[in-house]
Amino acid sequence: MAALAGVVAAAVVLAVAELIGAFFTTRATPLFALGSTFIDFTPPGLKDFAIATFGTNDKAALFVGMGLTIAVLACVLGVVAYRKWALGVLGVLFMGAVIVACVVTRAGVGPADAIPSILGTLAGLVVLRRLMVPLWGLKAWPEAPADTAADGEDMVGSDGTSRRRFFTAAGVTAVAAGVAATGGRLLGAARSNVAKAREALRLPSPAQPAAPVPSGVQSPVAGVTPWLTPNSEFYRIDTALSVPEINVDDWELRVHGLVEQEVRLTFQDLLDARLIESHVTLTCVSNPVGGNLAGNAKWLGLPIREVLARAKPKDGADMVLSTSIDGFSASTPLEVLQDDRDAMLAIGMNGEPLPLEHGYPVRMVVPGLYGFVSATKWVVDLEVTRFADNKAYWTNRGWSERGPIKTMARVDVPKSFAKVPAGKVAVGGTAWAQTRGITKVEIQIDNGEWAEATLSTEASTVTWRQWSYEWDATPGPHYIKVRATDGTGEVQTDQRADPVPDGASGWQSVMVTVQ
């Protein structure tokens, strides 16, 4: 029962902080602050394992793990408080101090944002005390702490009465905590007008519309991923546990560092600029061989080269350090942002304003580079600098400074371990080598000869290209391998490599059973 009291008190800490936090920034709530701090200090190997294991569900897995950890610690604190109240108080205050430290060290969070966590900790301490009183009155623990004498009236009664009093108080408190937490979420959502502002935003027509998508870009094989990825299905990998909510009237981009002229842009400046549209395939560096952390969308934005031209980078600069409002940073080679690949500050995705979780109001889109060195969401700062002088978020954690996307082919149909009938079997998938394009895809059945697949129409060299193949399948287990050749004539390597430090490589092999 003492352990249960600790869990209920911890629930009150989080619920009260959630409720009061509705009047502060979302990053001021304990769960998000603790989770973000945990991500920052997690060893790279554990992060890689989480992404490889859970994919886009990595944040949900983190919250489940955090919940279990908090519950265990709360149980321990409950037992400690039951046996030695003073130690229990110190334990609760220490945990509260840890939470406050996590909150105030987050990017974009001020000292006042610690108030929800402080008040939540005090409320949890009061609840823990009230739940301990009936437990100290039980015969199972006859030597109650001396400082409970003032609660003498609560100490009187049979063991059954004390137990009923405890479970009633714990149950009521737990329900109240749930109501408070839910109310905090609803109140926070009601007070936020960012989602409504996004829905009301009307994007301007581009000065340079995207090239028409030619017919035949979609593989004819049923089940192959759509050539254009819907926003709701586009992969999301980032370090933000809480999606930043930025008012477009408050957003500003600062371009500074090794430049002759510091530049500041407002969102209205972007709306008034000559915007371009382009279909671009993005790929996450954590994508394993055959993985689905890739997507293709139509982006609307301002070419970054035009912004840099206004800033006039100085001689010796070779990198742009882009920073998100939540503190994430990426290192992008300066020359990549100045060439003709149309790297952009994007404000639109597939004909609508950027979704909140994909960087609203502004993000970077850079063809040909993995996202960890280019695709900064919620971007607010561009510092022109040198690789020798600055390190980005993932570079400090063992990943490479530059991340050109490797040539990759993927089998979408049939899925691994699928059972298919003998005879003609349709095989299809996707391949990419952004900025170089795909000129050939080949299939190998078991250890046979490589056979050339039929390529779908190429839309551009910065988008993925789909393919299909008709296989005359014979009964039994078989392995399907796939490889691609890019526009430079380089064949995809068969050398297996993990995503760390600069992206996975190797040929995908799919095992199927023909019946």
CSV table of C-alpha atoms in Angstrom, one decimal, residues 85-430:
chain,number,residue,atom,x,y,z
A,85,TRP,CA,9.1,10.2,6.4
A,86,ALA,CA,12.1,12.6,6.4
A,87,LEU,CA,13.9,10.5,3.8
A,88,GLY,CA,10.8,10.3,1.7
A,89,VAL,CA,10.5,14.1,1.7
A,90,LEU,CA,14.1,14.4,0.6
A,91,GLY,CA,13.5,11.9,-2.1
A,92,VAL,CA,10.5,13.7,-3.5
A,93,LEU,CA,12.2,17.1,-3.3
A,94,PHE,CA,15.2,15.6,-5.1
A,95,MET,CA,13.1,14.2,-7.9
A,96,GLY,CA,11.3,17.6,-8.1
A,97,ALA,CA,14.6,19.3,-8.5
A,98,VAL,CA,15.6,16.9,-11.3
A,99,ILE,CA,12.4,17.7,-13.1
A,100,VAL,CA,12.9,21.4,-12.7
A,101,ALA,CA,16.4,21.2,-14.0
A,102,CYS,CA,15.2,19.3,-17.0
A,103,VAL,CA,12.6,21.9,-17.7
A,104,VAL,CA,14.7,25.1,-17.4
A,105,THR,CA,17.5,23.7,-19.6
A,106,ARG,CA,15.3,23.1,-22.6
A,107,ALA,CA,15.6,25.4,-25.6
A,108,GLY,CA,13.1,28.2,-25.6
A,109,VAL,CA,12.1,27.7,-21.9
A,110,GLY,CA,12.5,30.4,-19.3
A,111,PRO,CA,12.8,30.3,-15.5
A,112,ALA,CA,9.1,31.0,-15.0
A,113,ASP,CA,8.3,27.7,-16.9
A,114,ALA,CA,9.5,25.8,-13.8
A,115,ILE,CA,6.4,26.9,-11.9
A,116,PRO,CA,4.2,23.9,-13.1
A,117,SER,CA,6.8,21.4,-11.9
A,118,ILE,CA,7.4,23.1,-8.6
A,119,LEU,CA,3.7,23.3,-7.8
A,120,GLY,CA,3.2,19.7,-9.0
A,121,THR,CA,6.0,18.5,-6.7
A,122,LEU,CA,4.5,20.3,-3.7
A,123,ALA,CA,1.0,18.9,-4.5
A,124,GLY,CA,2.5,15.4,-4.7
A,125,LEU,CA,4.2,15.8,-1.4
A,126,VAL,CA,0.9,16.8,0.3
A,127,VAL,CA,-0.9,13.9,-1.2
A,128,LEU,CA,1.9,11.4,-0.2
A,129,ARG,CA,1.6,12.7,3.4
A,130,ARG,CA,-2.2,12.3,3.5
A,131,LEU,CA,-2.0,8.8,2.2
A,132,MET,CA,0.7,7.8,4.7
A,133,VAL,CA,-1.3,8.8,7.8
A,134,PRO,CA,-3.8,5.9,7.6
A,135,LEU,CA,-1.0,3.5,6.9
A,136,TRP,CA,0.9,4.6,9.9
A,137,GLY,CA,-2.2,3.8,12.0
A,138,LEU,CA,-2.2,0.1,10.9
A,139,LYS,CA,-1.1,-2.5,13.5
A,140,ALA,CA,1.3,-3.8,10.8
A,141,TRP,CA,3.4,-0.7,11.5
A,142,PRO,CA,2.8,0.2,15.1
A,143,GLU,CA,5.8,2.6,15.4
A,144,ALA,CA,4.5,5.6,13.4
A,145,PRO,CA,6.9,8.5,12.9
A,146,ALA,CA,6.8,10.9,15.8
A,147,ASP,CA,5.8,13.8,13.7
A,148,THR,CA,2.4,12.3,13.0
A,149,ALA,CA,1.2,13.0,16.5
A,150,ALA,CA,-0.8,16.0,15.2
A,151,ASP,CA,-2.7,13.6,13.0
A,152,GLY,CA,-3.8,11.7,16.0
A,153,GLU,CA,-7.5,11.7,15.1
A,154,ASP,CA,-6.7,10.1,11.8
A,155,MET,CA,-4.6,7.5,13.5
A,156,VAL,CA,-7.5,6.2,15.6
A,157,GLY,CA,-9.5,3.3,14.3
A,158,SER,CA,-9.3,-0.3,13.4
A,159,ASP,CA,-7.1,-1.7,10.8
A,160,GLY,CA,-10.1,-2.2,8.5
A,161,THR,CA,-11.1,1.5,8.9
A,162,SER,CA,-7.5,2.6,8.1
A,163,ARG,CA,-7.4,0.4,5.1
A,164,ARG,CA,-10.7,1.6,3.8
A,165,ARG,CA,-9.7,5.2,4.4
A,166,PHE,CA,-6.4,4.7,2.5
A,167,PHE,CA,-8.0,3.0,-0.5
A,168,THR,CA,-10.8,5.6,-0.7
A,169,ALA,CA,-8.3,8.4,-0.5
A,170,ALA,CA,-6.0,6.8,-3.1
A,171,GLY,CA,-8.8,6.0,-5.5
A,172,VAL,CA,-10.3,9.5,-5.3
A,173,THR,CA,-6.9,11.1,-5.7
A,174,ALA,CA,-6.1,8.9,-8.7
A,175,VAL,CA,-9.3,9.8,-10.4
A,176,ALA,CA,-8.8,13.5,-9.7
A,177,ALA,CA,-5.2,13.3,-11.1
A,178,GLY,CA,-6.6,11.7,-14.3
A,179,VAL,CA,-9.2,14.5,-14.6
A,180,ALA,CA,-6.6,17.1,-14.0
A,181,ALA,CA,-4.2,15.7,-16.6
A,182,THR,CA,-7.0,15.4,-19.2
A,183,GLY,CA,-8.2,18.9,-18.4
A,184,GLY,CA,-4.7,20.2,-18.8
A,185,ARG,CA,-4.4,18.7,-22.2
A,186,LEU,CA,-7.8,20.0,-23.3
A,187,LEU,CA,-7.1,23.4,-21.9
A,188,GLY,CA,-3.7,23.6,-23.6
A,189,ALA,CA,-5.3,22.6,-26.9
A,190,ALA,CA,-8.1,25.1,-26.5
A,191,ARG,CA,-5.6,27.9,-25.7
A,192,SER,CA,-3.4,27.1,-28.7
A,193,ASN,CA,-4.6,28.8,-31.9
A,194,VAL,CA,-1.6,27.5,-34.0
A,195,ALA,CA,-3.6,24.6,-35.5
A,196,LYS,CA,-6.5,26.9,-36.3
A,197,ALA,CA,-4.1,29.5,-37.8
A,198,ARG,CA,-2.5,26.8,-40.0
A,199,GLU,CA,-5.9,25.7,-41.3
A,200,ALA,CA,-6.8,29.3,-42.1
A,201,LEU,CA,-3.5,29.9,-43.9
A,202,ARG,CA,-3.7,30.3,-47.7
A,203,LEU,CA,-0.4,29.6,-49.5
A,204,PRO,CA,0.6,31.8,-52.4
A,205,SER,CA,0.9,30.5,-55.9
A,206,PRO,CA,4.5,29.6,-56.7
A,207,ALA,CA,6.5,31.8,-59.2
A,208,GLN,CA,8.0,28.5,-60.4
A,209,PRO,CA,5.5,25.7,-60.2
A,210,ALA,CA,6.6,22.1,-59.9
A,211,ALA,CA,7.2,20.3,-63.2
A,212,PRO,CA,4.2,18.3,-64.3
A,213,VAL,CA,4.4,14.7,-63.0
A,214,PRO,CA,4.7,12.5,-66.1
A,215,SER,CA,2.4,9.5,-66.6
A,216,GLY,CA,3.7,6.1,-65.6
A,217,VAL,CA,5.6,7.1,-62.4
A,218,GLN,CA,3.7,4.6,-60.3
A,219,SER,CA,4.7,1.0,-60.5
A,220,PRO,CA,1.9,-1.1,-62.0
A,221,VAL,CA,2.4,-3.7,-59.2
A,222,ALA,CA,-0.5,-3.6,-56.7
A,223,GLY,CA,0.8,-2.8,-53.2
A,224,VAL,CA,3.8,-0.8,-54.1
A,225,THR,CA,4.0,2.4,-52.0
A,226,PRO,CA,2.4,5.5,-53.6
A,227,TRP,CA,4.8,7.6,-55.7
A,228,LEU,CA,3.5,10.7,-53.9
A,229,THR,CA,3.4,10.1,-50.1
A,230,PRO,CA,0.3,11.5,-48.4
A,231,ASN,CA,1.2,13.9,-45.5
A,232,SER,CA,-0.5,11.6,-43.0
A,233,GLU,CA,1.8,8.7,-44.1
A,234,PHE,CA,5.0,10.6,-44.4
A,235,TYR,CA,7.6,9.3,-42.0
A,236,ARG,CA,8.5,11.3,-39.0
A,237,ILE,CA,11.9,11.0,-37.2
A,238,ASP,CA,13.1,13.9,-35.0
A,239,THR,CA,14.1,14.7,-31.4
A,240,ALA,CA,11.0,16.7,-30.5
A,241,LEU,CA,8.7,14.8,-28.0
A,242,SER,CA,6.4,17.8,-28.0
A,243,VAL,CA,5.6,19.2,-31.4
A,244,PRO,CA,6.6,22.9,-31.2
A,245,GLU,CA,3.6,25.3,-31.8
A,246,ILE,CA,4.9,28.5,-33.4
A,247,ASN,CA,2.7,31.5,-34.2
A,248,VAL,CA,3.6,32.7,-37.7
A,249,ASP,CA,3.4,36.3,-36.5
A,250,ASP,CA,6.2,35.5,-34.0
A,251,TRP,CA,8.4,33.3,-36.3
A,252,GLU,CA,11.6,34.8,-37.5
A,253,LEU,CA,14.7,33.4,-39.2
A,254,ARG,CA,18.1,34.8,-38.4
A,255,VAL,CA,21.0,34.3,-40.9
A,256,HIS,CA,24.3,35.3,-39.3
A,257,GLY,CA,27.9,34.2,-38.7
A,258,LEU,CA,30.5,34.4,-41.4
A,259,VAL,CA,28.5,36.8,-43.5
A,260,GLU,CA,28.9,40.3,-44.7
A,261,GLN,CA,25.2,41.2,-43.9
A,262,GLU,CA,23.0,39.6,-41.2
A,263,VAL,CA,19.6,38.8,-42.6
A,264,ARG,CA,16.3,38.4,-40.7
A,265,LEU,CA,13.2,37.0,-42.4
A,266,THR,CA,9.6,37.0,-41.1
A,267,PHE,CA,6.9,34.6,-42.3
A,268,GLN,CA,5.3,37.4,-44.3
A,269,ASP,CA,8.6,37.9,-46.1
A,270,LEU,CA,8.4,34.3,-47.2
A,271,LEU,CA,4.8,34.7,-48.3
A,272,ASP,CA,5.7,37.8,-50.4
A,273,ALA,CA,8.8,36.1,-52.0
A,274,ARG,CA,9.1,34.4,-55.3
A,275,LEU,CA,8.5,30.8,-54.2
A,276,ILE,CA,9.3,27.6,-56.0
A,277,GLU,CA,7.7,24.2,-56.0
A,278,SER,CA,9.5,20.9,-56.4
A,279,HIS,CA,8.9,17.2,-55.8
A,280,VAL,CA,11.7,15.9,-53.6
A,281,THR,CA,12.2,12.5,-51.9
A,282,LEU,CA,13.5,12.7,-48.3
A,283,THR,CA,15.3,9.9,-46.6
A,284,CYS,CA,16.3,9.3,-43.0
A,285,VAL,CA,19.8,8.2,-42.2
A,286,SER,CA,18.4,5.7,-39.7
A,287,ASN,CA,16.6,3.9,-42.5
A,288,PRO,CA,17.8,0.3,-42.6
A,289,VAL,CA,18.2,-1.6,-45.9
A,290,GLY,CA,14.7,-2.2,-47.2
A,291,GLY,CA,13.3,0.2,-44.6
A,292,ASN,CA,10.4,2.6,-45.0
A,293,LEU,CA,11.9,5.8,-43.6
A,294,ALA,CA,11.7,7.6,-46.9
A,295,GLY,CA,8.9,9.6,-48.5
A,296,ASN,CA,8.2,11.7,-51.6
A,297,ALA,CA,6.3,15.0,-51.5
A,298,LYS,CA,5.7,18.3,-53.4
A,299,TRP,CA,7.3,21.1,-51.4
A,300,LEU,CA,6.7,24.9,-51.7
A,301,GLY,CA,9.3,27.3,-50.4
A,302,LEU,CA,12.0,29.9,-50.9
A,303,PRO,CA,15.4,28.8,-52.3
A,304,ILE,CA,18.0,29.0,-49.6
A,305,ARG,CA,20.6,30.1,-52.1
A,306,GLU,CA,18.7,33.4,-52.5
A,307,VAL,CA,18.7,34.0,-48.8
A,308,LEU,CA,22.5,33.3,-48.6
A,309,ALA,CA,23.1,35.6,-51.6
A,310,ARG,CA,21.6,38.4,-49.5
A,311,ALA,CA,23.8,37.5,-46.5
A,312,LYS,CA,27.0,37.1,-48.6
A,313,PRO,CA,29.0,34.4,-46.9
A,314,LYS,CA,32.7,35.2,-46.3
A,315,ASP,CA,35.6,33.3,-47.7
A,316,GLY,CA,36.5,30.3,-45.6
A,317,ALA,CA,32.9,29.4,-44.7
A,318,ASP,CA,32.0,25.9,-45.7
A,319,MET,CA,28.9,25.0,-43.5
A,320,VAL,CA,25.6,26.3,-42.5
A,321,LEU,CA,24.5,25.2,-39.0
A,322,SER,CA,20.7,25.3,-39.0
A,323,THR,CA,18.9,25.2,-35.6
A,324,SER,CA,15.3,24.4,-34.7
A,325,ILE,CA,13.3,26.2,-32.0
A,326,ASP,CA,13.6,23.1,-29.8
A,327,GLY,CA,17.5,23.2,-30.0
A,328,PHE,CA,18.1,20.5,-32.6
A,329,SER,CA,20.8,21.5,-35.1
A,330,ALA,CA,22.1,20.2,-38.5
A,331,SER,CA,25.3,20.8,-40.4
A,332,THR,CA,24.8,21.3,-44.1
A,333,PRO,CA,27.7,21.9,-46.6
A,334,LEU,CA,27.5,25.5,-47.8
A,335,GLU,CA,28.0,24.7,-51.4
A,336,VAL,CA,24.9,22.3,-51.4
A,337,LEU,CA,22.7,25.2,-50.3
A,338,GLN,CA,24.1,27.4,-53.0
A,339,ASP,CA,23.9,25.1,-56.1
A,340,ASP,CA,21.0,24.5,-58.4
A,341,ARG,CA,19.4,21.6,-56.5
A,342,ASP,CA,16.7,24.0,-55.1
A,343,ALA,CA,17.3,23.5,-51.4
A,344,MET,CA,14.5,25.5,-49.8
A,345,LEU,CA,12.9,27.0,-46.8
A,346,ALA,CA,9.7,25.1,-47.2
A,347,ILE,CA,6.3,26.4,-46.0
A,348,GLY,CA,4.1,24.0,-48.0
A,349,MET,CA,3.8,20.2,-48.4
A,350,ASN,CA,1.6,18.5,-51.0
A,351,GLY,CA,-0.5,21.7,-51.6
A,352,GLU,CA,-1.1,22.7,-48.0
A,353,PRO,CA,0.8,24.4,-45.2
A,354,LEU,CA,3.3,22.2,-43.5
A,355,PRO,CA,1.7,19.9,-40.9
A,356,LEU,CA,2.7,20.8,-37.4
A,357,GLU,CA,4.7,17.6,-36.9
A,358,HIS,CA,6.6,18.2,-40.2
A,359,GLY,CA,7.9,21.6,-39.3
A,360,TYR,CA,5.2,24.2,-39.4
A,361,PRO,CA,5.6,27.0,-40.2
A,362,VAL,CA,9.0,26.6,-41.9
A,363,ARG,CA,11.5,23.7,-42.4
A,364,MET,CA,14.4,23.0,-44.6
A,365,VAL,CA,14.3,20.6,-47.6
A,366,VAL,CA,17.6,19.7,-49.2
A,367,PRO,CA,17.7,17.2,-52.0
A,368,GLY,CA,20.4,14.6,-51.9
A,369,LEU,CA,21.3,14.7,-48.2
A,370,TYR,CA,20.0,12.6,-45.3
A,371,GLY,CA,17.7,14.5,-43.0
A,372,PHE,CA,20.1,14.6,-40.0
A,373,VAL,CA,22.3,17.1,-41.8
A,374,SER,CA,19.7,19.0,-43.7
A,375,ALA,CA,16.0,18.6,-43.0
A,376,THR,CA,15.8,20.9,-39.9
A,377,LYS,CA,12.1,21.4,-38.9
A,378,TRP,CA,10.8,24.4,-37.1
A,379,VAL,CA,13.9,26.2,-38.2
A,380,VAL,CA,14.7,29.6,-36.7
A,381,ASP,CA,18.4,30.1,-37.2
A,382,LEU,CA,21.0,29.7,-39.9
A,383,GLU,CA,24.6,30.3,-38.9
A,384,VAL,CA,27.2,30.4,-41.7
A,385,THR,CA,30.3,28.8,-40.2
A,386,ARG,CA,32.9,26.1,-40.7
A,387,PHE,CA,32.9,22.4,-40.1
A,388,ALA,CA,36.1,22.9,-38.1
A,389,ASP,CA,34.5,25.3,-35.7
A,390,ASN,CA,31.0,23.9,-35.0
A,391,LYS,CA,29.4,20.5,-34.6
A,392,ALA,CA,25.7,19.7,-35.0
A,393,TYR,CA,23.4,17.6,-32.8
A,394,TRP,CA,24.1,14.2,-34.4
A,395,THR,CA,27.7,14.9,-35.2
A,396,ASN,CA,28.4,15.3,-31.5
A,397,ARG,CA,26.9,11.9,-31.1
A,398,GLY,CA,29.1,10.0,-33.4
A,399,TRP,CA,27.5,10.5,-36.8
A,400,SER,CA,29.2,12.0,-39.9
A,401,GLU,CA,29.4,15.7,-40.7
A,402,ARG,CA,28.1,15.3,-44.2
A,403,GLY,CA,25.4,12.9,-45.3
A,404,PRO,CA,25.0,12.3,-49.0
A,405,ILE,CA,22.3,9.8,-49.7
A,406,LYS,CA,23.4,6.4,-50.8
A,407,THR,CA,21.9,4.5,-53.8
A,408,MET,CA,19.2,2.1,-52.5
A,409,ALA,CA,16.6,-0.2,-54.0
A,410,ARG,CA,13.7,-1.7,-52.0
A,411,VAL,CA,11.3,-4.6,-52.6
A,412,ASP,CA,7.8,-3.5,-51.6
A,413,VAL,CA,5.9,-6.5,-53.1
A,414,PRO,CA,5.9,-9.3,-52.1
A,415,LYS,CA,6.6,-8.7,-48.4
A,416,SER,CA,9.2,-10.8,-46.7
A,417,PHE,CA,7.9,-14.3,-45.6
A,418,ALA,CA,4.9,-13.9,-47.9
A,419,LYS,CA,3.3,-17.0,-49.4
A,420,VAL,CA,2.5,-16.7,-53.2
A,421,PRO,CA,1.1,-19.1,-55.7
A,422,ALA,CA,3.3,-20.7,-58.3
A,423,GLY,CA,3.3,-19.1,-61.8
A,424,LYS,CA,3.6,-15.5,-62.7
A,425,VAL,CA,4.3,-13.4,-59.6
A,426,ALA,CA,4.5,-9.6,-59.8
A,427,VAL,CA,7.4,-8.1,-58.0
A,428,GLY,CA,7.7,-4.3,-57.5
A,429,GLY,CA,9.4,-1.7,-55.4
A,430,THR,CA,11.1,1.7,-55.2
